């Protein structure tokens, strides 16, 4: 039975027990099939377990339908890594035995880990990217937030999406005194009434190109299977402060994405500005962010729970992106706890050697740890890229094109472990092996183009890598 047929059958809440059991069996079969082909799909793996358990088998018709809505995207998109979204704030509690396994597996957490919020940074911490040799870069820190008084976007219909948007425009009024600000809306109408904040298509495109506004979500199959992108563009918009550095998205993957974005180098100032903005919004009457005692801030996707924070910078890494791909930077960044994207956002390519780098963890880490990870990670990546650059520039000195002196090329290319031993789990080991493989491939290319001596060797790559290039 197809995923949408299962949904139609489940929507008949007066199903008999036999009919329901038959649907559960179909669903288990479907999940097992997805899991077999895609063992990395956490949704399919744990939904199978859940539906076979006593708890799963005894779900009411209504709760089974609710559960199916959470897992539908992972079944319709077998290549999903996580594959499940909460559709209501209470889903993490209602389907706890399922979600808890998905969450702890995805975030590599122990059963007893609980999340706590902490924005405190050390008094003498600087986090100024100038100290890493960078001048002006594009910095952005965002958090996802959802209000307790509305369902999550996957459960909203067109009318509710617009009602939510209207509520937020009154909250934006309350921010006027401190931030000024203008709200830009995409809703063609407000439930048949005129929308006073509607912008033109040209204005929307301009806002997207300046990274102020999110892209059309309806082409994202993961979001559309979960109904998160339904009713596009109703209830979608963004608020931008007068100084253009405080931004609030309405109606993307979470009800709200709240962010500070600036060209500059002072990451700490940006972090503190975001905390101020969040405090100002929380003071507005009727605004209460949904929070869970174990998982922190509630978000649609379990990958964002906790801090719901992604702190990113767009930086140029010319040497490690010499082949036009993100793969070398990606493998270097993984052990540093960082993720890499193109500057157009997730699933976009590297352009001109500029990449989006951000810490991977959001849950069971504090906000201030995310800031430190980003700063420390950028320091390492920039240092490594500069190191390669220095070698290459050294080689090029006094040589005619195509006549590089091999003796001057780095003959060993070594990635060694930090002084202290870092514990690694099997996954990390596997990743390291993959990283070594990729690095070897990259070295082969560099040797071929005479950028590196023929005897260069990649000896080791591990968590907390230190790159050494020598002419020994
Ligand atoms: P998120 O999931 O954190 O919102 P996405 O990868 O979906 O991030 O990107 C959303 C938008 O934010 C894209 O337009 C992207 O270019 C922009 N963006 C992300 N980080 C930065 C940054 N440091 N500077 C400028 N724009 C950014
Ligand atoms: Mg996104």
Coordinates of C-alpha atoms and ligand atoms in Angstrom, one line a residue:
X1 CA 0.0 0.0 0.0
X2 CA 1.4 3.5 -0.9
X3 CA 2.2 6.0 1.9
X4 CA -0.6 8.3 0.8
X5 CA -3.1 5.4 0.8
X6 CA -2.1 4.5 4.3
X7 CA -2.8 8.1 5.3
X8 CA -6.2 8.0 3.8
X9 CA -7.1 4.7 5.5
X10 CA -5.8 5.9 8.8
X11 CA -7.8 9.1 8.5
X12 CA -10.9 7.0 8.9
X13 CA -10.9 7.2 12.7
X14 CA -13.7 4.7 13.0
X15 CA -11.5 1.8 11.8
X16 CA -12.2 -1.6 13.5
X17 CA -9.4 -3.2 15.5
X18 CA -8.9 -5.7 12.7
X19 CA -8.6 -3.0 10.1
X20 CA -6.2 -1.0 12.3
X21 CA -4.0 -4.1 13.0
X22 CA -3.9 -4.8 9.3
X23 CA -2.7 -1.2 8.6
X24 CA -0.1 -1.5 11.4
X25 CA 1.2 -4.7 9.7
X26 CA 1.4 -2.9 6.3
X27 CA 3.2 0.0 7.9
X28 CA 5.7 -2.2 9.6
X29 CA 6.4 -3.9 6.3
X30 CA 6.9 -0.6 4.6
X31 CA 9.3 0.6 7.4
X32 CA 11.3 -2.7 7.2
X33 CA 11.6 -2.4 3.5
X34 CA 12.9 1.2 3.8
X35 CA 15.2 0.2 6.6
X36 CA 16.7 -2.7 4.6
X37 CA 17.6 -0.5 1.7
X38 CA 18.6 2.5 3.9
X39 CA 20.0 1.4 7.2
X40 CA 20.9 5.0 8.0
X41 CA 17.2 6.1 8.0
X42 CA 16.6 6.4 11.8
X43 CA 12.9 7.0 11.4
X44 CA 12.3 3.6 9.6
X45 CA 14.5 1.8 12.0
X46 CA 12.8 3.0 15.2
X47 CA 9.3 3.2 13.8
X48 CA 9.5 -0.6 13.1
X49 CA 10.5 -1.2 16.7
X50 CA 7.8 1.1 18.0
X51 CA 5.0 -0.3 15.9
X52 CA 5.9 -3.8 17.0
X53 CA 5.9 -2.9 20.7
X54 CA 2.9 -3.2 23.0
X55 CA 2.7 0.6 23.2
X56 CA 2.7 1.0 19.4
X57 CA 0.2 -1.8 18.9
X58 CA -2.3 -0.2 21.4
X59 CA -2.2 3.3 20.0
X60 CA -5.8 4.7 19.5
X61 CA -6.9 5.3 15.9
X62 CA -6.3 9.0 16.4
X63 CA -2.8 8.6 17.9
X64 CA -1.8 6.1 15.2
X65 CA -2.8 8.7 12.6
X66 CA -0.8 11.3 14.5
X67 CA 2.2 9.0 14.7
X68 CA 2.0 8.3 11.0
X69 CA 2.1 12.0 10.2
X70 CA 5.4 12.3 12.1
X71 CA 7.1 9.4 10.2
X72 CA 5.5 9.9 6.7
X73 CA 8.5 12.0 5.4
X74 CA 11.0 9.3 6.3
X75 CA 9.0 6.6 4.5
X76 CA 8.4 8.7 1.4
X77 CA 12.0 9.9 1.4
X78 CA 14.0 6.7 2.1
X79 CA 17.3 8.5 1.9
X80 CA 16.4 10.6 4.9
X81 CA 19.0 10.5 7.7
X82 CA 16.6 11.3 10.4
X83 CA 13.2 11.1 8.6
X84 CA 10.7 12.3 11.3
X85 CA 9.2 15.6 12.3
X86 CA 7.0 16.5 15.3
X87 CA 3.7 17.9 14.1
X88 CA 2.6 19.1 17.5
X89 CA 4.5 20.3 20.5
X90 CA 3.2 17.4 22.6
X91 CA 4.4 14.7 20.0
X92 CA 7.8 14.3 21.7
X93 CA 5.9 13.2 24.9
X94 CA 3.1 11.3 23.3
X95 CA 5.4 9.2 21.1
X96 CA 8.3 9.3 23.6
X97 CA 9.5 5.7 23.2
X98 CA 10.0 6.4 19.4
X99 CA 11.3 9.9 19.5
X100 CA 13.7 9.4 22.4
X101 CA 15.5 6.6 20.5
X102 CA 15.7 8.7 17.3
X103 CA 17.0 11.7 19.2
X104 CA 19.6 9.9 21.2
X105 CA 20.9 8.0 18.2
X106 CA 21.0 11.1 16.0
X107 CA 22.7 13.2 18.6
X108 CA 25.0 10.4 19.9
X109 CA 23.6 10.9 23.5
X110 CA 23.4 8.6 26.5
X111 CA 20.0 7.7 28.0
X112 CA 20.6 9.9 31.0
X113 CA 21.7 13.1 29.1
X114 CA 19.4 16.1 29.6
X115 CA 19.7 19.4 28.0
X116 CA 20.3 22.7 29.7
X117 CA 20.3 26.2 28.3
X118 CA 23.4 28.3 29.0
X119 CA 24.5 31.5 27.2
X120 CA 27.3 32.4 29.7
X121 CA 30.6 33.0 28.1
X122 CA 33.9 33.4 30.0
X123 CA 34.5 37.0 30.9
X124 CA 37.8 37.4 29.0
X125 CA 36.6 35.5 25.9
X126 CA 37.0 37.4 22.7
X127 CA 35.7 35.4 19.8
X128 CA 37.0 38.0 17.4
X129 CA 37.7 36.5 14.0
X130 CA 40.3 39.2 13.3
X131 CA 42.5 37.1 15.6
X132 CA 42.3 34.2 13.1
X133 CA 43.5 36.6 10.4
X134 CA 40.0 37.2 9.0
X135 CA 38.7 40.6 8.3
X136 CA 35.0 41.0 7.4
X137 CA 33.0 37.8 7.0
X138 CA 29.3 37.2 6.9
X139 CA 28.2 35.9 10.3
X140 CA 24.8 34.5 11.2
X141 CA 23.4 32.9 14.4
X142 CA 19.8 31.6 14.3
X143 CA 17.6 29.7 16.7
X144 CA 14.3 28.0 16.0
X145 CA 11.4 28.7 18.3
X146 CA 7.7 27.6 18.5
X147 CA 5.0 29.0 20.6
X148 CA 3.1 26.8 23.0
X149 CA -0.2 28.3 21.8
X150 CA 0.0 27.0 18.2
X151 CA 0.6 23.6 16.7
X152 CA 3.9 23.1 14.8
X153 CA 3.9 24.0 11.1
X154 CA 3.3 20.4 10.0
X155 CA -0.2 20.5 11.6
X156 CA -1.2 24.0 10.6
X157 CA -3.7 24.6 7.9
X158 CA -4.0 27.8 5.7
X159 CA -6.3 29.6 8.2
X160 CA -4.1 28.9 11.2
X161 CA -0.9 29.8 9.3
X162 CA -2.4 33.2 8.6
X163 CA -3.7 33.5 12.2
X164 CA -0.2 32.8 13.5
X165 CA 1.3 35.4 11.1
X166 CA -1.2 38.0 12.3
X167 CA -0.4 37.3 15.9
X168 CA 3.3 37.8 15.2
X169 CA 2.7 41.2 13.5
X170 CA 1.3 42.5 16.8
X171 CA 4.4 41.1 18.5
X172 CA 6.6 42.9 16.0
X173 CA 4.8 46.2 16.9
X174 CA 6.0 45.7 20.4
X175 CA 9.6 45.5 19.2
X176 CA 9.3 48.8 17.3
X177 CA 10.6 51.0 20.1
X178 CA 13.9 49.2 20.4
X179 CA 14.5 47.9 16.9
X180 CA 12.2 49.8 14.5
X181 CA 11.6 47.2 11.9
X182 CA 9.4 46.2 9.0
X183 CA 7.4 43.0 8.4
X184 CA 7.4 41.6 4.8
X185 CA 4.6 39.1 4.1
X186 CA 4.1 36.6 1.3
X187 CA 0.5 35.8 2.1
X188 CA -1.6 36.7 -1.0
X189 CA -4.5 37.5 1.4
X190 CA -5.3 37.2 5.0
X191 CA -8.1 34.6 5.1
X192 CA -9.9 36.6 2.4
X193 CA -9.1 40.0 3.9
X194 CA -6.4 42.3 2.5
X195 CA -2.9 41.7 3.8
X196 CA -1.4 45.1 4.6
X197 CA 2.2 43.7 4.7
X198 CA 2.2 41.9 1.3
X199 CA 5.3 42.4 -0.8
X200 CA 5.9 42.0 -4.5
X201 CA 7.6 39.0 -6.1
X202 CA 10.6 41.3 -7.0
X203 CA 10.9 42.4 -3.4
X204 CA 10.8 38.8 -2.2
X205 CA 13.5 37.7 -4.7
X206 CA 15.7 40.6 -3.5
X207 CA 15.2 39.6 0.1
X208 CA 16.2 36.0 -0.7
X209 CA 19.3 37.0 -2.6
X210 CA 20.4 39.1 0.4
X211 CA 19.8 36.0 2.7
X212 CA 17.1 37.9 4.6
X213 CA 14.3 35.6 3.5
X214 CA 14.0 31.9 3.0
X215 CA 13.5 30.2 -0.3
X216 CA 10.3 28.7 -1.6
X217 CA 10.0 25.5 0.5
X218 CA 7.4 23.8 -1.6
X219 CA 10.2 22.2 -3.8
X220 CA 11.7 20.5 -0.7
X221 CA 10.4 16.9 -0.7
X222 CA 11.3 16.3 2.9
X223 CA 9.3 19.3 4.1
X224 CA 6.4 18.7 1.7
X225 CA 6.0 15.0 2.7
X226 CA 5.6 16.3 6.3
X227 CA 3.1 19.0 5.2
X228 CA 5.5 21.6 6.6
X229 CA 5.6 23.5 3.3
X230 CA 1.9 23.2 2.6
X231 CA -0.3 26.2 1.7
X232 CA 2.8 28.0 0.4
X233 CA 3.1 31.1 0.6
X234 CA 0.3 31.7 3.1
X235 CA 1.5 32.6 6.6
X236 CA 5.1 33.1 5.4
X237 CA 7.2 36.3 5.9
X238 CA 10.0 37.9 7.7
X239 CA 10.6 40.8 10.0
X240 CA 13.8 42.9 9.6
X241 CA 15.0 45.5 12.1
X242 CA 16.0 49.0 11.0
X243 CA 19.7 48.2 11.1
X244 CA 19.0 45.0 9.1
X245 CA 20.9 42.8 11.5
X246 CA 17.9 41.3 13.5
X247 CA 15.7 39.1 11.5
X248 CA 12.7 36.8 12.3
X249 CA 11.4 34.3 9.8
X250 CA 7.7 33.4 10.1
X251 CA 6.4 30.0 8.8
X252 CA 9.5 28.2 7.7
X253 CA 10.4 24.7 9.2
X254 CA 9.7 26.1 12.7
X255 CA 7.0 28.7 13.4
X256 CA 9.8 31.2 14.0
X257 CA 13.5 31.3 13.1
X258 CA 15.1 34.2 15.0
X259 CA 18.5 35.4 14.0
X260 CA 21.2 38.0 14.0
X261 CA 23.3 38.4 10.8
X262 CA 26.1 40.9 10.1
X263 CA 29.2 41.4 8.1
X264 CA 32.1 41.7 10.6
X265 CA 34.3 39.7 12.8
X266 CA 33.0 40.0 16.4
X267 CA 31.1 36.8 16.9
X268 CA 30.6 37.4 20.6
X269 CA 28.7 40.7 19.9
X270 CA 26.5 38.9 17.5
X271 CA 25.8 36.2 20.0
X272 CA 24.9 38.7 22.7
X273 CA 22.7 40.6 20.3
X274 CA 20.7 37.5 19.6
X275 CA 20.2 36.9 23.3
X276 CA 18.9 40.4 23.7
X277 CA 16.5 40.0 20.8
X278 CA 15.2 36.7 22.2
X279 CA 14.7 38.4 25.6
X280 CA 12.8 41.2 24.0
X281 CA 10.5 38.9 22.2
X282 CA 9.8 36.7 25.2
X283 CA 8.8 39.8 27.1
X284 CA 5.9 40.4 24.7
X285 CA 2.6 39.4 26.1
X286 CA 1.3 36.1 24.8
X287 CA 4.7 34.9 23.6
X288 CA 5.8 31.7 25.3
X289 CA 8.3 29.4 23.6
X290 CA 7.7 25.7 23.8
X291 CA 10.3 23.9 25.9
X292 CA 10.8 20.4 27.1
X293 CA 12.5 19.6 30.4
X294 CA 14.9 17.0 28.8
X295 CA 15.2 18.3 25.3
X296 CA 15.2 22.1 25.7
X297 CA 13.5 24.2 23.0
X298 CA 11.0 22.2 21.0
X299 CA 11.5 22.3 17.2
X300 CA 9.8 20.5 14.3
X301 CA 12.9 18.5 13.5
X302 CA 14.5 16.4 16.3
X303 CA 17.9 17.4 14.8
X304 CA 17.3 21.0 16.0
X305 CA 16.0 20.4 19.5
X306 CA 17.8 21.9 22.5
X307 CA 19.5 25.1 21.6
X308 CA 17.9 25.0 18.1
X309 CA 20.9 27.1 17.3
X310 CA 23.0 27.2 14.1
X311 CA 25.9 29.6 14.2
X312 CA 27.6 30.0 10.9
X313 CA 30.1 32.1 9.0
X314 CA 30.7 32.3 5.3
X315 CA 34.5 32.1 4.8
X316 CA 36.9 31.6 1.9
X317 CA 38.9 28.4 2.1
X318 CA 40.7 28.5 -1.3
X319 CA 43.2 25.7 -1.0
X320 CA 41.0 23.0 0.5
X321 CA 38.3 23.7 -2.1
X322 CA 40.7 23.7 -5.0
X323 CA 38.8 20.9 -6.7
X324 CA 35.5 22.8 -6.5
X325 CA 34.0 20.5 -4.0
X326 CA 33.4 20.7 -0.2
X327 CA 34.6 17.1 0.4
X328 CA 38.1 17.9 1.8
X329 CA 36.8 20.7 4.1
X330 CA 33.9 18.4 5.1
X331 CA 36.3 15.6 6.2
X332 CA 38.5 18.0 8.0
X333 CA 35.6 19.7 9.7
X334 CA 33.7 16.5 10.9
X335 CA 36.2 15.6 13.7
X336 CA 36.1 19.3 14.8
X337 CA 32.3 19.0 15.3
X338 CA 31.6 21.3 12.3
X339 CA 29.3 21.0 9.3
X340 CA 29.9 22.4 5.9
X341 CA 27.3 23.8 3.4
X342 CA 27.4 26.0 0.3
X343 CA 26.7 29.7 0.8
X344 CA 23.2 29.3 -0.6
X345 CA 22.3 27.1 2.3
X346 CA 21.9 23.3 2.8
X347 CA 22.6 21.2 -0.4
X348 CA 24.1 24.1 -2.3
X349 CA 27.6 24.0 -3.9
X350 CA 30.8 25.8 -3.1
X351 CA 31.2 29.1 -5.0
X352 CA 34.6 30.8 -5.3
X353 CA 36.0 28.8 -2.5
X354 CA 33.5 30.3 0.0
X355 CA 31.7 28.0 2.4
X356 CA 29.2 28.0 5.2
X357 CA 30.8 26.5 8.3
X358 CA 28.8 25.8 11.5
X359 CA 28.9 23.6 14.6
X360 CA 26.9 20.4 14.1
X361 CA 25.6 19.9 17.6
X362 CA 22.4 21.6 18.8
X363 CA 21.2 19.3 21.6
X364 CA 22.9 18.5 24.9
X365 CA 25.4 21.3 24.3
X366 CA 25.0 24.9 25.6
X367 CA 24.7 28.0 23.4
X368 CA 28.1 29.2 24.6
X369 CA 29.7 25.8 23.7
X370 CA 28.4 26.3 20.2
X371 CA 30.1 29.6 20.0
X372 CA 33.4 28.2 21.2
X373 CA 33.2 25.3 18.8
X374 CA 32.6 27.6 15.9
X375 CA 35.5 30.0 16.8
X376 CA 38.0 27.1 17.6
X377 CA 37.0 25.3 14.4
X378 CA 37.4 28.4 12.2
X379 CA 40.8 28.9 13.8
X380 CA 41.9 25.4 12.8
X381 CA 40.5 25.4 9.3
X382 CA 41.9 28.8 8.4
X383 CA 45.3 27.8 9.8
X384 CA 45.4 24.6 7.8
X385 CA 44.3 26.4 4.6
X386 CA 46.9 29.1 5.1
X387 CA 49.6 26.5 5.8
X388 CA 48.9 24.8 2.4
X389 CA 48.8 28.2 0.8
X390 CA 52.2 29.1 2.2
X391 CA 53.8 25.9 0.8
X392 CA 52.3 26.5 -2.6
X393 CA 53.4 30.1 -2.7
X394 CA 56.9 29.0 -1.6
X395 CA 57.0 26.5 -4.4
X396 CA 56.0 28.9 -7.0
X397 CA 58.7 31.4 -6.2
X398 CA 61.2 31.9 -9.1
X399 CA 59.8 29.1 -11.2
X400 CA 58.5 29.2 -14.6
X401 CA 55.0 27.8 -15.2
X402 CA 55.1 24.0 -15.5
X403 CA 58.6 23.8 -14.2
X404 CA 58.1 23.4 -10.5
X405 CA 61.2 22.1 -8.6
X406 CA 60.1 18.9 -6.9
X407 CA 62.6 19.4 -4.1
X408 CA 60.8 22.4 -3.0
X409 CA 57.4 20.7 -3.0
X410 CA 56.2 19.3 0.4
X411 CA 57.2 15.7 0.4
X412 CA 55.2 14.6 3.3
X413 CA 51.6 15.5 4.1
X414 CA 50.8 14.4 7.5
X415 CA 47.7 14.7 9.6
X416 CA 48.5 13.7 13.1
X417 CA 46.6 13.3 16.3
X418 CA 46.5 15.9 19.1
X419 CA 48.9 15.4 22.0
X420 CA 46.1 13.9 24.2
X421 CA 44.3 10.8 23.1
X422 CA 40.8 11.5 22.0
X423 CA 38.3 8.7 22.5
X424 CA 36.6 7.7 19.4
X425 CA 33.5 5.5 18.7
X426 CA 33.3 3.2 15.7
X427 CA 31.5 5.8 13.6
X428 CA 34.2 8.3 14.1
X429 CA 36.8 5.7 13.2
X430 CA 34.9 4.9 10.0
X431 CA 34.7 8.6 9.2
X432 CA 38.4 9.0 9.8
X433 CA 39.1 6.1 7.4
X434 CA 36.9 7.8 4.8
X435 CA 38.7 11.1 5.4
X436 CA 42.1 9.4 4.9
X437 CA 40.8 8.0 1.7
X438 CA 39.6 11.3 0.5
X439 CA 42.8 13.1 1.5
X440 CA 44.8 10.5 -0.4
X441 CA 42.7 11.2 -3.5
X442 CA 43.2 14.9 -3.1
X443 CA 47.0 14.4 -2.7
X444 CA 47.1 12.3 -5.9
X445 CA 45.5 15.3 -7.7
X446 CA 48.0 17.7 -6.1
X447 CA 50.9 15.4 -7.1
X448 CA 49.7 15.1 -10.6
X449 CA 49.6 18.9 -10.9
X450 CA 53.0 19.1 -9.3
X451 CA 51.7 21.0 -6.4
X452 CA 53.2 18.4 -4.1
X453 CA 56.3 16.2 -4.1
X454 CA 55.9 12.7 -5.5
X455 CA 56.9 11.0 -2.2
X456 CA 54.2 12.8 -0.2
X457 CA 52.3 10.6 2.2
X458 CA 49.2 10.9 4.2
X459 CA 50.0 9.2 7.5
X460 CA 47.1 9.8 9.8
X461 CA 43.9 11.8 10.2
X462 CA 42.0 11.7 13.5
X463 CA 39.9 13.9 15.7
X464 CA 41.5 17.3 16.4
X465 CA 43.7 17.0 13.4
X466 CA 46.9 18.9 13.1
X467 CA 48.3 19.3 9.6
X468 CA 52.0 19.1 9.0
X469 CA 53.6 19.7 5.6
X470 CA 57.3 19.0 5.5
X471 CA 60.1 18.9 3.0
X472 CA 61.9 16.1 4.8
Ligands
LIG1 P1 19.4 27.4 8.4 O1 18.8 26.0 8.4 O2 20.3 27.6 9.6 O3 18.3 28.5 8.4 P2 20.1 27.2 5.6 O4 21.3 26.5 5.2 O5 18.8 26.6 5.4 O6 20.3 27.6 7.2 O7 20.2 28.7 5.0 C1 19.2 29.6 5.1 C2 19.7 30.9 4.5 O8 20.6 31.5 5.4 C3 20.4 30.8 3.2 O9 20.0 31.9 2.4 C4 21.8 31.0 3.5 O10 22.6 31.5 2.5 C5 21.7 32.0 4.7 N1 22.9 31.9 5.6 C6 23.3 31.0 6.4 N2 24.4 31.3 7.1 C7 24.8 32.5 6.6 C8 25.8 33.5 6.9 N3 26.8 33.2 7.8 N4 25.8 34.6 6.2 C9 24.9 34.9 5.3 N5 23.8 34.1 5.0 C10 23.8 33.0 5.7
LIG2 MG1 17.4 25.4 6.8

